[in-house]
């Protein structure tokens, strides 16, 4: 975990009308790091995640992934927004797994995972299929490749969604509360896949309420509230011995 950070946020602000959601976020995520974002609903965690791949435009500050500004190019001291096609090129390197699985309902699990490499990267069906089968095997769904989303449990659909994101061979994976829509007994299978990814060295930013996962797998943890970073550090330290009253109050409710 050395060199240029994979993600760098400098003074990032985001508003929706009068609502100031992000109020100057500064943080760095190193290459190969599992970076956990925790905090109450409405604290800006998911908005920040969506800014990283320019699903949301930031209003001020700078956000870069792997040394490149996200969504903008700099000319002199001014920033100019990239064209949609240029943003799409940047997004190819950033996988995102949402709270809701967003699978194509008319496609099998295998076809869901094959689709983006074929359509976006122009890969052959044979190459895309070989990788899709390998990834579905990796997430424990070798026997479900021909099933449609409606034939899969929520946890299985989420594992297909993870395989689909990995099919684009991203350098960064974003997880937006990937287990919060699941029945409790299905959460473990999804977290196991994420643990495996972490062990393989994937750079991951995880918005989560799973404090056990954050403590066990996370390299860094940030507690956000009211659009600011309140406290950050090693997950074991922050969760075990929080320094800020707001962090203590939040953790007393969730641990």
Coordinates of N, CA and C in Angstrom, one line a residue:
X1 N 0.9 -1.2 0.0 CA 0.0 0.0 0.0 C 0.9 1.2 0.0
X2 N 1.5 1.5 -1.1 CA 2.5 2.6 -1.2 C 2.1 3.4 -2.4
X3 N 2.9 4.5 -2.6 CA 2.8 5.4 -3.8 C 1.5 6.2 -3.8
X4 N 1.2 6.7 -5.0 CA 0.0 7.5 -5.2 C -1.2 6.9 -4.7
X5 N -2.0 7.7 -3.9 CA -3.3 7.1 -3.4 C -4.2 6.7 -4.5
X6 N -5.0 5.7 -4.3 CA -6.0 5.3 -5.4 C -7.1 6.3 -5.5
X7 N -7.5 6.8 -4.3 CA -8.5 7.9 -4.3 C -8.0 9.0 -3.4
X8 N -8.2 10.2 -3.9 CA -7.8 11.4 -3.1 C -9.0 12.4 -3.2
X9 N -9.5 12.8 -2.0 CA -10.6 13.8 -2.0 C -10.0 15.0 -1.3
X10 N -10.1 16.2 -1.9 CA -9.6 17.5 -1.3 C -10.7 18.5 -1.3
X11 N -11.3 18.8 -0.1 CA -12.3 19.8 0.1 C -13.5 19.6 -0.8
X12 N -14.0 18.4 -0.8 CA -15.2 18.0 -1.7 C -16.5 18.5 -1.0
X13 N -17.2 19.3 -1.8 CA -18.5 19.8 -1.4 C -19.6 19.3 -2.4
X14 N -20.8 19.1 -1.9 CA -21.9 18.7 -2.7 C -23.2 19.2 -2.1
X15 N -24.0 19.9 -2.8 CA -25.3 20.4 -2.3 C -26.4 20.0 -3.3
X16 N -27.6 19.8 -2.7 CA -28.8 19.6 -3.5 C -29.7 20.8 -3.1
X17 N -29.8 21.8 -4.0 CA -30.5 23.0 -3.6 C -29.9 23.6 -2.3
X18 N -30.8 23.8 -1.3 CA -30.3 24.4 0.0 C -29.6 23.4 0.9
X19 N -29.8 22.1 0.6 CA -29.2 21.0 1.4 C -27.7 20.8 1.1
X20 N -26.9 21.2 2.0 CA -25.4 21.0 1.9 C -25.0 19.6 2.4
X21 N -24.8 18.7 1.5 CA -24.7 17.3 1.9 C -23.2 16.9 2.2
X22 N -22.3 17.4 1.4 CA -20.9 17.2 1.7 C -20.2 18.5 2.0
X23 N -19.5 18.6 3.1 CA -19.0 19.9 3.6 C -17.5 20.0 3.7
X24 N -16.8 19.6 2.6 CA -15.4 19.7 2.6 C -14.7 18.4 3.1
X25 N -14.9 17.3 2.3 CA -14.4 16.0 2.6 C -12.9 16.0 2.1
X26 N -12.0 15.6 3.1 CA -10.6 15.4 2.8 C -10.3 14.0 3.2
X27 N -9.9 13.1 2.3 CA -9.4 11.8 2.7 C -8.6 11.2 1.5
X28 N -7.9 10.1 1.9 CA -7.1 9.4 0.9 C -7.3 7.9 1.1
X29 N -7.4 7.2 0.0 CA -7.5 5.7 0.1 C -6.3 5.1 -0.7
X30 N -5.5 4.3 0.0 CA -4.3 3.8 -0.6 C -4.6 2.6 -1.5
X31 N -3.7 2.3 -2.4 CA -3.9 1.2 -3.3 C -3.9 -0.1 -2.5
X32 N -4.9 -1.0 -2.7 CA -5.0 -2.2 -2.0 C -5.6 -2.1 -0.6
X33 N -6.2 -1.0 -0.3 CA -6.8 -0.8 1.0 C -8.3 -1.1 1.0
X34 N -8.7 -1.6 2.2 CA -10.2 -1.7 2.4 C -10.6 -0.6 3.3
X35 N -11.3 0.4 2.8 CA -11.6 1.6 3.4 C -13.1 1.7 3.7
X36 N -13.5 1.7 5.0 CA -14.9 1.6 5.4 C -15.4 3.0 5.8
X37 N -16.6 3.3 5.3 CA -17.3 4.6 5.7 C -18.5 4.2 6.5
X38 N -18.6 4.7 7.7 CA -19.7 4.5 8.6 C -20.3 5.8 9.1
X39 N -21.6 5.7 9.5 CA -22.2 6.9 10.0 C -23.7 6.8 9.9
X40 N -24.5 7.7 10.5 CA -25.9 7.7 10.4 C -26.5 7.9 9.0
X41 N -27.7 7.5 8.8 CA -28.3 7.8 7.5 C -28.3 9.3 7.3
X42 N -28.1 9.8 6.0 CA -28.1 11.2 5.7 C -26.8 11.9 6.0
X43 N -25.8 11.1 6.4 CA -24.5 11.8 6.7 C -23.6 12.1 5.5
X44 N -24.0 11.6 4.3 CA -23.3 11.9 3.1 C -22.5 10.8 2.6
X45 N -22.5 9.6 3.2 CA -21.6 8.5 2.8 C -21.9 8.1 1.4
X46 N -23.2 7.8 1.1 CA -23.5 7.3 -0.2 C -23.3 8.3 -1.3
X47 N -23.6 9.6 -0.9 CA -23.4 10.7 -1.9 C -21.9 10.8 -2.3
X48 N -21.0 10.7 -1.2 CA -19.6 10.7 -1.5 C -19.2 9.6 -2.4
X49 N -19.7 8.4 -2.2 CA -19.4 7.2 -3.0 C -19.8 7.5 -4.4
X50 N -21.0 8.1 -4.6 CA -21.4 8.3 -6.0 C -20.6 9.4 -6.7
X51 N -20.0 10.3 -5.9 CA -19.2 11.3 -6.5 C -17.9 10.7 -7.1
X52 N -17.4 9.6 -6.5 CA -16.2 9.0 -6.9 C -16.2 8.5 -8.3
X53 N -17.4 8.1 -8.8 CA -17.4 7.7 -10.2 C -18.3 8.6 -11.0
X54 N -18.5 9.8 -10.5 CA -19.1 10.9 -11.2 C -20.6 10.6 -11.5
X55 N -21.2 9.8 -10.7 CA -22.7 9.6 -10.8 C -23.3 10.9 -10.2
X56 N -22.6 11.6 -9.3 CA -23.0 12.9 -8.8 C -21.8 13.9 -9.1
X57 N -22.1 15.1 -9.5 CA -21.1 16.1 -9.8 C -20.8 16.8 -8.5
X58 N -19.5 17.0 -8.2 CA -19.2 17.8 -7.0 C -19.3 19.3 -7.3
X59 N -19.5 20.0 -6.3 CA -19.7 21.5 -6.4 C -18.4 22.3 -6.2
X60 N -17.5 21.7 -5.4 CA -16.3 22.4 -5.1 C -15.3 21.3 -4.6
X61 N -14.0 21.6 -4.7 CA -13.0 20.7 -4.3 C -12.5 19.9 -5.5
X62 N -11.7 18.9 -5.2 CA -11.1 18.0 -6.2 C -11.2 16.5 -5.7
X63 N -11.4 15.7 -6.7 CA -11.6 14.2 -6.5 C -10.8 13.5 -7.5
X64 N -9.8 12.7 -7.2 CA -9.1 12.0 -8.2 C -9.0 10.5 -7.9
X65 N -9.0 9.7 -8.9 CA -8.8 8.2 -8.8 C -7.6 7.8 -9.6
X66 N -6.7 7.2 -8.9 CA -5.4 6.7 -9.6 C -4.7 7.9 -10.3
X67 N -4.7 9.0 -9.6 CA -3.9 10.2 -10.1 C -4.6 11.0 -11.1
X68 N -5.9 10.6 -11.5 CA -6.6 11.4 -12.6 C -7.8 12.0 -11.9
X69 N -8.1 13.3 -12.3 CA -9.3 14.0 -11.8 C -10.5 13.2 -12.3
X70 N -11.5 13.1 -11.4 CA -12.8 12.4 -11.8 C -13.7 13.4 -12.4
X71 N -14.1 13.2 -13.7 CA -15.2 14.0 -14.3 C -14.7 15.3 -14.8
X72 N -13.5 15.7 -14.6 CA -13.0 17.0 -15.1 C -11.6 16.9 -15.6
X73 N -11.2 17.9 -16.4 CA -9.8 18.1 -16.7 C -9.4 19.5 -16.4
X74 N -8.2 19.6 -16.0 CA -7.7 20.9 -15.5 C -6.9 21.6 -16.7
X75 N -7.2 22.9 -16.9 CA -6.5 23.7 -17.9 C -6.2 25.0 -17.2
X76 N -4.9 25.2 -17.0 CA -4.5 26.4 -16.2 C -5.0 26.2 -14.7
X77 N -5.7 27.2 -14.2 CA -6.3 27.0 -12.9 C -7.8 26.7 -12.9
X78 N -8.3 26.4 -14.1 CA -9.8 26.1 -14.2 C -10.0 24.6 -14.5
X79 N -11.2 24.2 -14.0 CA -11.6 22.8 -14.3 C -12.7 22.8 -15.3
X80 N -12.6 21.9 -16.3 CA -13.6 21.7 -17.3 C -14.2 20.3 -17.2
X81 N -15.6 20.3 -17.2 CA -16.2 19.0 -17.1 C -16.0 18.1 -18.4
X82 N -15.7 16.9 -18.2 CA -15.4 16.0 -19.3 C -16.8 15.6 -20.0
X83 N -16.7 15.2 -21.3 CA -17.8 14.8 -22.0 C -18.3 13.4 -21.4
X84 N -19.6 13.1 -21.7 CA -20.1 11.9 -21.2 C -19.3 10.7 -21.6
X85 N -18.8 10.7 -22.8 CA -18.1 9.5 -23.3 C -16.8 9.4 -22.6
X86 N -16.2 10.5 -22.2 CA -14.9 10.5 -21.4 C -15.1 10.0 -20.0
X87 N -16.2 10.5 -19.4 CA -16.6 10.0 -18.1 C -16.8 8.5 -18.1
X88 N -17.5 8.0 -19.1 CA -17.8 6.6 -19.2 C -16.5 5.8 -19.3
X89 N -15.5 6.3 -20.0 CA -14.2 5.6 -20.0 C -13.6 5.5 -18.6
X90 N -13.6 6.6 -17.9 CA -13.1 6.6 -16.5 C -13.9 5.6 -15.6
X91 N -15.2 5.5 -15.9 CA -16.0 4.6 -15.0 C -15.7 3.2 -15.3
X92 N -15.2 2.8 -16.4 CA -14.9 1.4 -16.7 C -13.9 0.8 -15.6
X93 N -13.1 1.7 -15.0 CA -12.1 1.2 -14.1 C -12.6 1.2 -12.6
X94 N -13.9 1.6 -12.5 CA -14.5 1.6 -11.1 C -15.7 0.8 -11.1
X95 N -15.7 -0.3 -10.3 CA -16.8 -1.1 -10.1 C -17.7 -0.6 -9.0
X96 N -19.0 -0.7 -9.2 CA -19.9 -0.3 -8.1 C -21.0 -1.3 -7.8
X97 N -21.2 -1.6 -6.5 CA -22.2 -2.5 -6.1 C -23.2 -1.8 -5.2
X98 N -24.5 -1.7 -5.6 CA -25.5 -0.9 -5.0 C -26.2 -1.7 -3.9
X99 N -27.0 -1.0 -3.1 CA -27.8 -1.6 -2.1 C -28.8 -2.6 -2.7
X100 N -29.4 -2.1 -3.8 CA -30.4 -2.9 -4.6 C -29.6 -3.4 -5.8
X101 N -29.8 -4.6 -6.2 CA -28.9 -5.3 -7.1 C -28.9 -4.8 -8.5
X102 N -30.0 -4.3 -9.0 CA -30.1 -3.7 -10.3 C -29.6 -4.7 -11.4
X103 N -29.9 -5.9 -11.3 CA -29.6 -6.9 -12.4 C -30.7 -6.8 -13.5
X104 N -30.3 -7.2 -14.7 CA -31.2 -7.2 -15.8 C -32.2 -8.4 -15.6
X105 N -33.5 -8.1 -15.4 CA -34.4 -9.3 -15.0 C -34.6 -10.3 -16.1
X106 N -34.4 -9.9 -17.4 CA -34.6 -10.7 -18.5 C -33.4 -11.5 -18.9
X107 N -32.3 -11.4 -18.1 CA -31.1 -12.1 -18.5 C -30.7 -13.1 -17.3
X108 N -30.1 -14.2 -17.7 CA -29.6 -15.1 -16.7 C -28.4 -14.5 -15.9
X109 N -28.0 -15.2 -14.8 CA -26.9 -14.7 -14.1 C -25.7 -14.6 -15.0
X110 N -25.4 -15.6 -15.8 CA -24.3 -15.6 -16.7 C -24.3 -14.5 -17.6
X111 N -25.5 -14.2 -18.3 CA -25.6 -13.1 -19.2 C -25.5 -11.8 -18.6
X112 N -25.9 -11.6 -17.4 CA -25.8 -10.4 -16.6 C -24.3 -10.0 -16.5
X113 N -23.5 -11.1 -16.2 CA -22.0 -10.8 -15.9 C -21.3 -10.6 -17.2
X114 N -21.8 -11.3 -18.3 CA -21.1 -11.1 -19.6 C -21.4 -9.8 -20.3
X115 N -22.5 -9.2 -20.0 CA -23.0 -8.1 -20.8 C -22.1 -6.9 -21.0
X116 N -21.6 -6.3 -19.9 CA -20.8 -5.1 -19.9 C -19.5 -5.3 -20.7
X117 N -18.7 -6.4 -20.5 CA -17.5 -6.6 -21.2 C -17.7 -6.6 -22.7
X118 N -18.8 -7.3 -23.1 CA -19.2 -7.4 -24.6 C -19.6 -6.0 -25.1
X119 N -20.5 -5.3 -24.4 CA -21.1 -4.1 -24.9 C -20.1 -2.9 -24.8
X120 N -19.4 -2.8 -23.7 CA -18.6 -1.7 -23.4 C -17.1 -1.8 -23.9
X121 N -16.6 -3.0 -23.7 CA -15.2 -3.3 -24.1 C -15.1 -4.0 -25.4
X122 N -16.2 -4.4 -26.0 CA -16.1 -5.1 -27.3 C -15.5 -6.5 -27.3
X123 N -15.5 -7.1 -26.1 CA -15.0 -8.4 -26.0 C -15.8 -9.5 -26.8
X124 N -15.1 -10.6 -27.1 CA -15.9 -11.6 -27.8 C -16.7 -12.4 -26.7
X125 N -17.8 -13.0 -27.2 CA -18.6 -13.8 -26.3 C -17.8 -14.9 -25.6
X126 N -16.9 -15.5 -26.3 CA -16.2 -16.6 -25.7 C -15.3 -16.1 -24.5
X127 N -14.6 -15.0 -24.7 CA -13.8 -14.4 -23.7 C -14.6 -14.0 -22.5
X128 N -15.7 -13.3 -22.8 CA -16.6 -12.8 -21.7 C -17.2 -13.9 -20.9
X129 N -17.6 -15.0 -21.7 CA -18.2 -16.1 -21.0 C -17.3 -16.8 -20.1
X130 N -16.0 -17.0 -20.5 CA -15.0 -17.7 -19.7 C -14.8 -17.0 -18.4
X131 N -14.7 -15.6 -18.5 CA -14.5 -14.8 -17.3 C -15.7 -14.9 -16.4
X132 N -16.9 -14.7 -17.0 CA -18.1 -14.7 -16.2 C -18.3 -16.0 -15.5
X133 N -18.0 -17.2 -16.1 CA -18.1 -18.5 -15.4 C -17.1 -18.5 -14.3
X134 N -15.9 -18.0 -14.5 CA -14.9 -18.1 -13.4 C -15.3 -17.2 -12.2
X135 N -15.9 -16.0 -12.5 CA -16.3 -15.1 -11.5 C -17.5 -15.6 -10.7
X136 N -18.5 -16.2 -11.4 CA -19.7 -16.8 -10.7 C -19.2 -18.0 -9.9
X137 N -18.3 -18.7 -10.3 CA -17.7 -19.8 -9.5 C -17.0 -19.2 -8.2
X138 N -16.3 -18.1 -8.4 CA -15.6 -17.4 -7.3 C -16.6 -17.0 -6.3
X139 N -17.8 -16.5 -6.7 CA -18.8 -16.0 -5.7 C -19.7 -17.1 -5.2
X140 N -19.4 -18.4 -5.6 CA -20.2 -19.5 -5.1 C -21.5 -19.8 -5.8
X141 N -21.5 -19.4 -7.1 CA -22.8 -19.5 -7.8 C -22.6 -20.3 -9.1
X142 N -21.7 -21.3 -9.1 CA -21.4 -22.1 -10.3 C -22.7 -22.8 -10.8
X143 N -23.5 -23.2 -9.8 CA -24.8 -24.0 -10.1 C -26.0 -23.1 -10.4
X144 N -25.8 -21.7 -10.4 CA -26.9 -20.8 -10.7 C -26.7 -20.0 -11.9
X145 N -25.8 -20.4 -12.8 CA -25.4 -19.5 -13.9 C -26.6 -19.3 -14.9
X146 N -27.4 -20.4 -15.0 CA -28.6 -20.3 -15.9 C -29.8 -19.8 -15.3
X147 N -29.8 -19.4 -14.0 CA -31.0 -18.9 -13.4 C -31.2 -17.4 -13.7
X148 N -32.4 -17.0 -13.7 CA -32.8 -15.6 -13.8 C -32.8 -14.9 -12.4
X149 N -32.7 -13.6 -12.3 CA -32.7 -12.9 -11.0 C -33.9 -13.3 -10.1
X150 N -35.1 -13.5 -10.7 CA -36.3 -13.8 -10.0 C -36.2 -15.2 -9.3
X151 N -35.3 -16.0 -9.8 CA -35.1 -17.4 -9.3 C -34.0 -17.4 -8.2
X152 N -33.4 -16.3 -7.9 CA -32.3 -16.2 -7.0 C -32.7 -15.5 -5.7
X153 N -32.1 -15.8 -4.6 CA -32.4 -15.1 -3.3 C -31.7 -13.7 -3.4
X154 N -32.0 -12.8 -2.5 CA -31.4 -11.5 -2.5 C -29.9 -11.6 -2.4
X155 N -29.4 -12.5 -1.5 CA -28.0 -12.7 -1.3 C -27.3 -13.2 -2.6
X156 N -28.0 -14.1 -3.3 CA -27.4 -14.6 -4.5 C -27.4 -13.5 -5.6
X157 N -28.5 -12.7 -5.7 CA -28.5 -11.6 -6.6 C -27.3 -10.6 -6.4
X158 N -27.1 -10.4 -5.1 CA -26.0 -9.4 -4.7 C -24.7 -10.0 -5.1
X159 N -24.5 -11.3 -5.0 CA -23.2 -11.9 -5.4 C -23.1 -11.9 -6.9
X160 N -24.2 -12.0 -7.6 CA -24.1 -11.9 -9.1 C -23.7 -10.4 -9.4
X161 N -24.3 -9.5 -8.7 CA -23.9 -8.0 -8.9 C -22.5 -7.8 -8.7
X162 N -21.9 -8.4 -7.7 CA -20.4 -8.3 -7.4 C -19.6 -8.9 -8.6
X163 N -20.0 -10.1 -9.0 CA -19.4 -10.7 -10.2 C -19.5 -9.8 -11.4
X164 N -20.6 -9.2 -11.6 CA -20.8 -8.3 -12.8 C -19.9 -7.1 -12.7
X165 N -19.7 -6.5 -11.5 CA -18.8 -5.4 -11.4 C -17.4 -5.8 -11.6
X166 N -17.0 -7.0 -11.2 CA -15.6 -7.5 -11.3 C -15.3 -7.9 -12.8
X167 N -16.4 -8.2 -13.6 CA -16.2 -8.6 -15.0 C -15.5 -7.5 -15.8
X168 N -15.6 -6.3 -15.4 CA -14.9 -5.2 -16.1 C -13.5 -5.0 -15.6
X169 N -13.0 -5.9 -14.7 CA -11.7 -5.9 -14.2 C -11.3 -4.5 -13.7
X170 N -12.1 -4.0 -12.7 CA -11.8 -2.6 -12.2 C -10.6 -2.6 -11.3
X171 N -10.1 -1.3 -11.2 CA -9.0 -1.1 -10.2 C -9.5 -0.7 -8.9
X172 N -10.8 -0.3 -8.8 CA -11.4 0.1 -7.6 C -12.8 -0.4 -7.5
X173 N -13.2 -0.9 -6.3 CA -14.6 -1.4 -6.1 C -15.3 -0.5 -5.0
X174 N -16.5 0.0 -5.4 CA -17.3 0.8 -4.4 C -18.5 -0.1 -4.0
X175 N -18.7 -0.2 -2.7 CA -19.9 -0.9 -2.2 C -20.7 0.0 -1.4
X176 N -22.0 0.2 -1.8 CA -22.9 1.1 -1.1 C -23.9 0.3 -0.3
X177 N -23.5 0.1 0.9 CA -24.4 -0.7 1.9 C -24.9 -2.0 1.2
X178 N -23.9 -2.9 0.8 CA -24.3 -4.0 -0.1 C -25.1 -5.1 0.6
X179 N -25.2 -5.0 2.0 CA -26.0 -6.1 2.7 C -27.2 -5.5 3.3
X180 N -27.5 -4.2 3.2 CA -28.6 -3.7 4.1 C -30.0 -4.1 3.6
X181 N -30.1 -4.5 2.3 CA -31.4 -4.9 1.8 C -31.6 -6.4 1.9
X182 N -30.7 -7.1 2.6 CA -30.7 -8.6 2.6 C -31.3 -9.0 4.0
X183 N -31.9 -10.2 3.9 CA -32.3 -10.9 5.1 C -31.1 -11.2 5.9
X184 N -31.1 -11.2 7.3 CA -29.9 -11.4 8.0 C -29.1 -12.7 7.7
X185 N -29.9 -13.7 7.4 CA -29.1 -15.0 7.2 C -28.4 -15.0 5.9
X186 N -28.7 -14.1 5.0 CA -28.0 -14.0 3.7 C -26.8 -13.1 3.7
X187 N -26.6 -12.4 4.7 CA -25.6 -11.4 4.8 C -24.2 -12.0 4.7
X188 N -24.0 -13.1 5.5 CA -22.7 -13.7 5.6 C -22.1 -14.1 4.3
X189 N -22.9 -14.7 3.4 CA -22.3 -15.1 2.1 C -21.8 -13.9 1.3
X190 N -22.5 -12.8 1.3 CA -22.0 -11.6 0.6 C -20.7 -11.1 1.2
X191 N -20.7 -11.0 2.6 CA -19.5 -10.6 3.3 C -18.3 -11.5 3.0
X192 N -18.5 -12.8 2.9 CA -17.5 -13.7 2.6 C -16.8 -13.4 1.2
X193 N -17.7 -13.1 0.3 CA -17.1 -12.7 -1.1 C -16.3 -11.5 -1.0
X194 N -16.8 -10.5 -0.2 CA -16.0 -9.3 0.0 C -14.7 -9.5 0.7
X195 N -14.7 -10.4 1.7 CA -13.5 -10.8 2.4 C -12.5 -11.4 1.4
X196 N -12.9 -12.2 0.6 CA -12.1 -12.9 -0.4 C -11.5 -11.8 -1.4
X197 N -12.3 -10.9 -1.8 CA -11.8 -9.8 -2.6 C -10.7 -9.0 -1.9
X198 N -11.0 -8.7 -0.6 CA -10.0 -7.9 0.2 C -8.7 -8.6 0.2
X199 N -8.7 -10.0 0.5 CA -7.5 -10.8 0.6 C -6.8 -10.8 -0.7
X200 N -7.5 -10.7 -1.8 CA -6.8 -10.7 -3.2 C -6.1 -9.4 -3.5
X201 N -6.3 -8.3 -2.6 CA -5.6 -7.1 -2.8 C -6.5 -6.0 -3.5
X202 N -7.8 -6.2 -3.7 CA -8.6 -5.2 -4.4 C -8.8 -4.0 -3.5
X203 N -8.6 -2.8 -4.1 CA -8.9 -1.6 -3.4 C -10.4 -1.4 -3.3
X204 N -10.9 -1.3 -2.1 CA -12.4 -1.3 -1.9 C -12.8 -0.1 -0.9
X205 N -13.8 0.6 -1.3 CA -14.4 1.6 -0.4 C -15.8 1.0 -0.1
X206 N -16.1 0.8 1.2 CA -17.3 0.1 1.6 C -18.1 1.0 2.6
X207 N -19.3 1.5 2.1 CA -20.3 2.1 3.0 C -21.0 1.0 3.7
X208 N -21.0 0.9 5.0 CA -21.6 -0.3 5.6 C -22.1 0.0 7.0
X209 N -23.0 -0.8 7.5 CA -23.4 -0.9 8.9 C -22.9 -2.1 9.6
X210 N -22.2 -2.9 8.8 CA -21.6 -4.2 9.4 C -20.3 -3.9 10.1
X211 N -20.4 -3.5 11.4 CA -19.3 -3.1 12.1 C -18.3 -4.2 12.4
X212 N -18.8 -5.5 12.4 CA -17.9 -6.6 12.6 C -17.0 -6.8 11.3
X213 N -17.6 -6.6 10.2 CA -16.8 -6.6 8.9 C -15.8 -5.5 8.9
X214 N -16.2 -4.3 9.3 CA -15.3 -3.2 9.3 C -14.1 -3.4 10.2
X215 N -14.4 -3.9 11.4 CA -13.3 -4.2 12.4 C -12.4 -5.3 11.9
X216 N -12.9 -6.3 11.3 CA -12.2 -7.5 10.9 C -11.4 -7.3 9.6
X217 N -12.0 -6.7 8.6 CA -11.4 -6.7 7.3 C -10.9 -5.3 6.9
X218 N -11.4 -4.2 7.5 CA -11.1 -2.9 7.1 C -9.6 -2.5 7.5
X219 N -9.0 -1.7 6.6 CA -7.7 -1.2 6.9 C -7.8 0.2 7.5
X220 N -8.8 1.0 7.1 CA -9.1 2.3 7.6 C -10.6 2.5 7.7
X221 N -11.0 3.3 8.7 CA -12.4 3.6 8.9 C -12.6 5.1 9.1
X222 N -13.6 5.6 8.4 CA -14.0 7.0 8.6 C -15.5 7.0 9.1
X223 N -15.7 7.8 10.2 CA -17.0 8.1 10.7 C -17.5 9.4 10.2
X224 N -18.5 9.5 9.4 CA -19.1 10.7 8.8 C -20.4 11.1 9.5
X225 N -20.6 12.4 9.7 CA -21.9 12.8 10.2 C -22.0 14.3 9.7
X226 N -23.2 14.6 9.3 CA -23.5 16.0 8.8 C -22.6 16.4 7.7
X227 N -22.2 15.5 6.8 CA -21.4 15.8 5.7 C -19.9 16.1 5.9
X228 N -19.4 15.8 7.1 CA -18.0 16.0 7.4 C -17.4 14.7 8.0
X229 N -16.1 14.6 7.9 CA -15.4 13.5 8.5 C -15.2 13.9 10.0
X230 N -15.8 13.1 10.9 CA -15.8 13.4 12.3 C -14.5 12.8 12.9
X231 N -14.3 11.5 12.5 CA -13.2 10.8 13.1 C -12.7 9.7 12.1
X232 N -11.4 9.4 12.1 CA -10.9 8.4 11.2 C -9.7 7.7 11.8
X233 N -9.4 6.5 11.3 CA -8.3 5.8 11.9 C -8.4 4.3 11.6
X234 N -7.6 3.5 12.3 CA -7.7 2.1 12.3 C -9.0 1.7 12.8
X235 N -9.8 0.8 12.1 CA -11.1 0.4 12.5 C -11.2 -0.1 13.9
X236 N -10.2 -0.9 14.3 CA -10.2 -1.4 15.7 C -10.1 -0.3 16.7
X237 N -9.3 0.7 16.4 CA -9.1 1.8 17.3 C -10.4 2.7 17.4
X238 N -10.9 3.0 16.2 CA -12.1 3.9 16.2 C -13.3 3.2 16.8
X239 N -13.5 2.0 16.5 CA -14.7 1.3 17.0 C -14.5 0.9 18.5
X240 N -13.3 0.6 18.9 CA -13.0 0.2 20.3 C -12.8 1.3 21.2
X241 N -12.3 2.4 20.7 CA -12.0 3.5 21.6 C -12.2 4.9 20.9
X242 N -13.5 5.2 20.5 CA -13.8 6.4 19.8 C -13.4 7.6 20.7
X243 N -12.9 8.7 20.0 CA -12.4 9.9 20.7 C -13.5 11.0 20.7
X244 N -14.4 11.0 19.7 CA -15.3 12.1 19.5 C -16.7 11.7 20.1
X245 N -17.3 12.7 20.7 CA -18.6 12.4 21.4 C -19.7 11.9 20.3
X246 N -19.6 12.5 19.1 CA -20.6 12.1 18.1 C -20.4 10.6 17.7
X247 N -19.1 10.3 17.6 CA -18.7 8.9 17.3 C -19.2 7.9 18.4
X248 N -19.0 8.3 19.6 CA -19.4 7.5 20.7 C -20.9 7.3 20.8
X249 N -21.6 8.4 20.5 CA -23.1 8.3 20.5 C -23.6 7.4 19.4
X250 N -23.0 7.5 18.3 CA -23.4 6.6 17.1 C -23.2 5.2 17.4
X251 N -21.9 4.9 17.9 CA -21.5 3.5 18.1 C -22.3 2.9 19.3
X252 N -22.7 3.7 20.2 CA -23.5 3.1 21.4 C -24.8 2.6 20.9
X253 N -25.3 3.1 19.7 CA -26.6 2.6 19.2 C -26.4 1.4 18.3
X254 N -25.2 1.2 17.7 CA -25.1 0.2 16.6 C -24.2 -1.0 17.1
X255 N -23.4 -0.8 18.1 CA -22.6 -1.9 18.6 C -23.2 -2.7 19.7

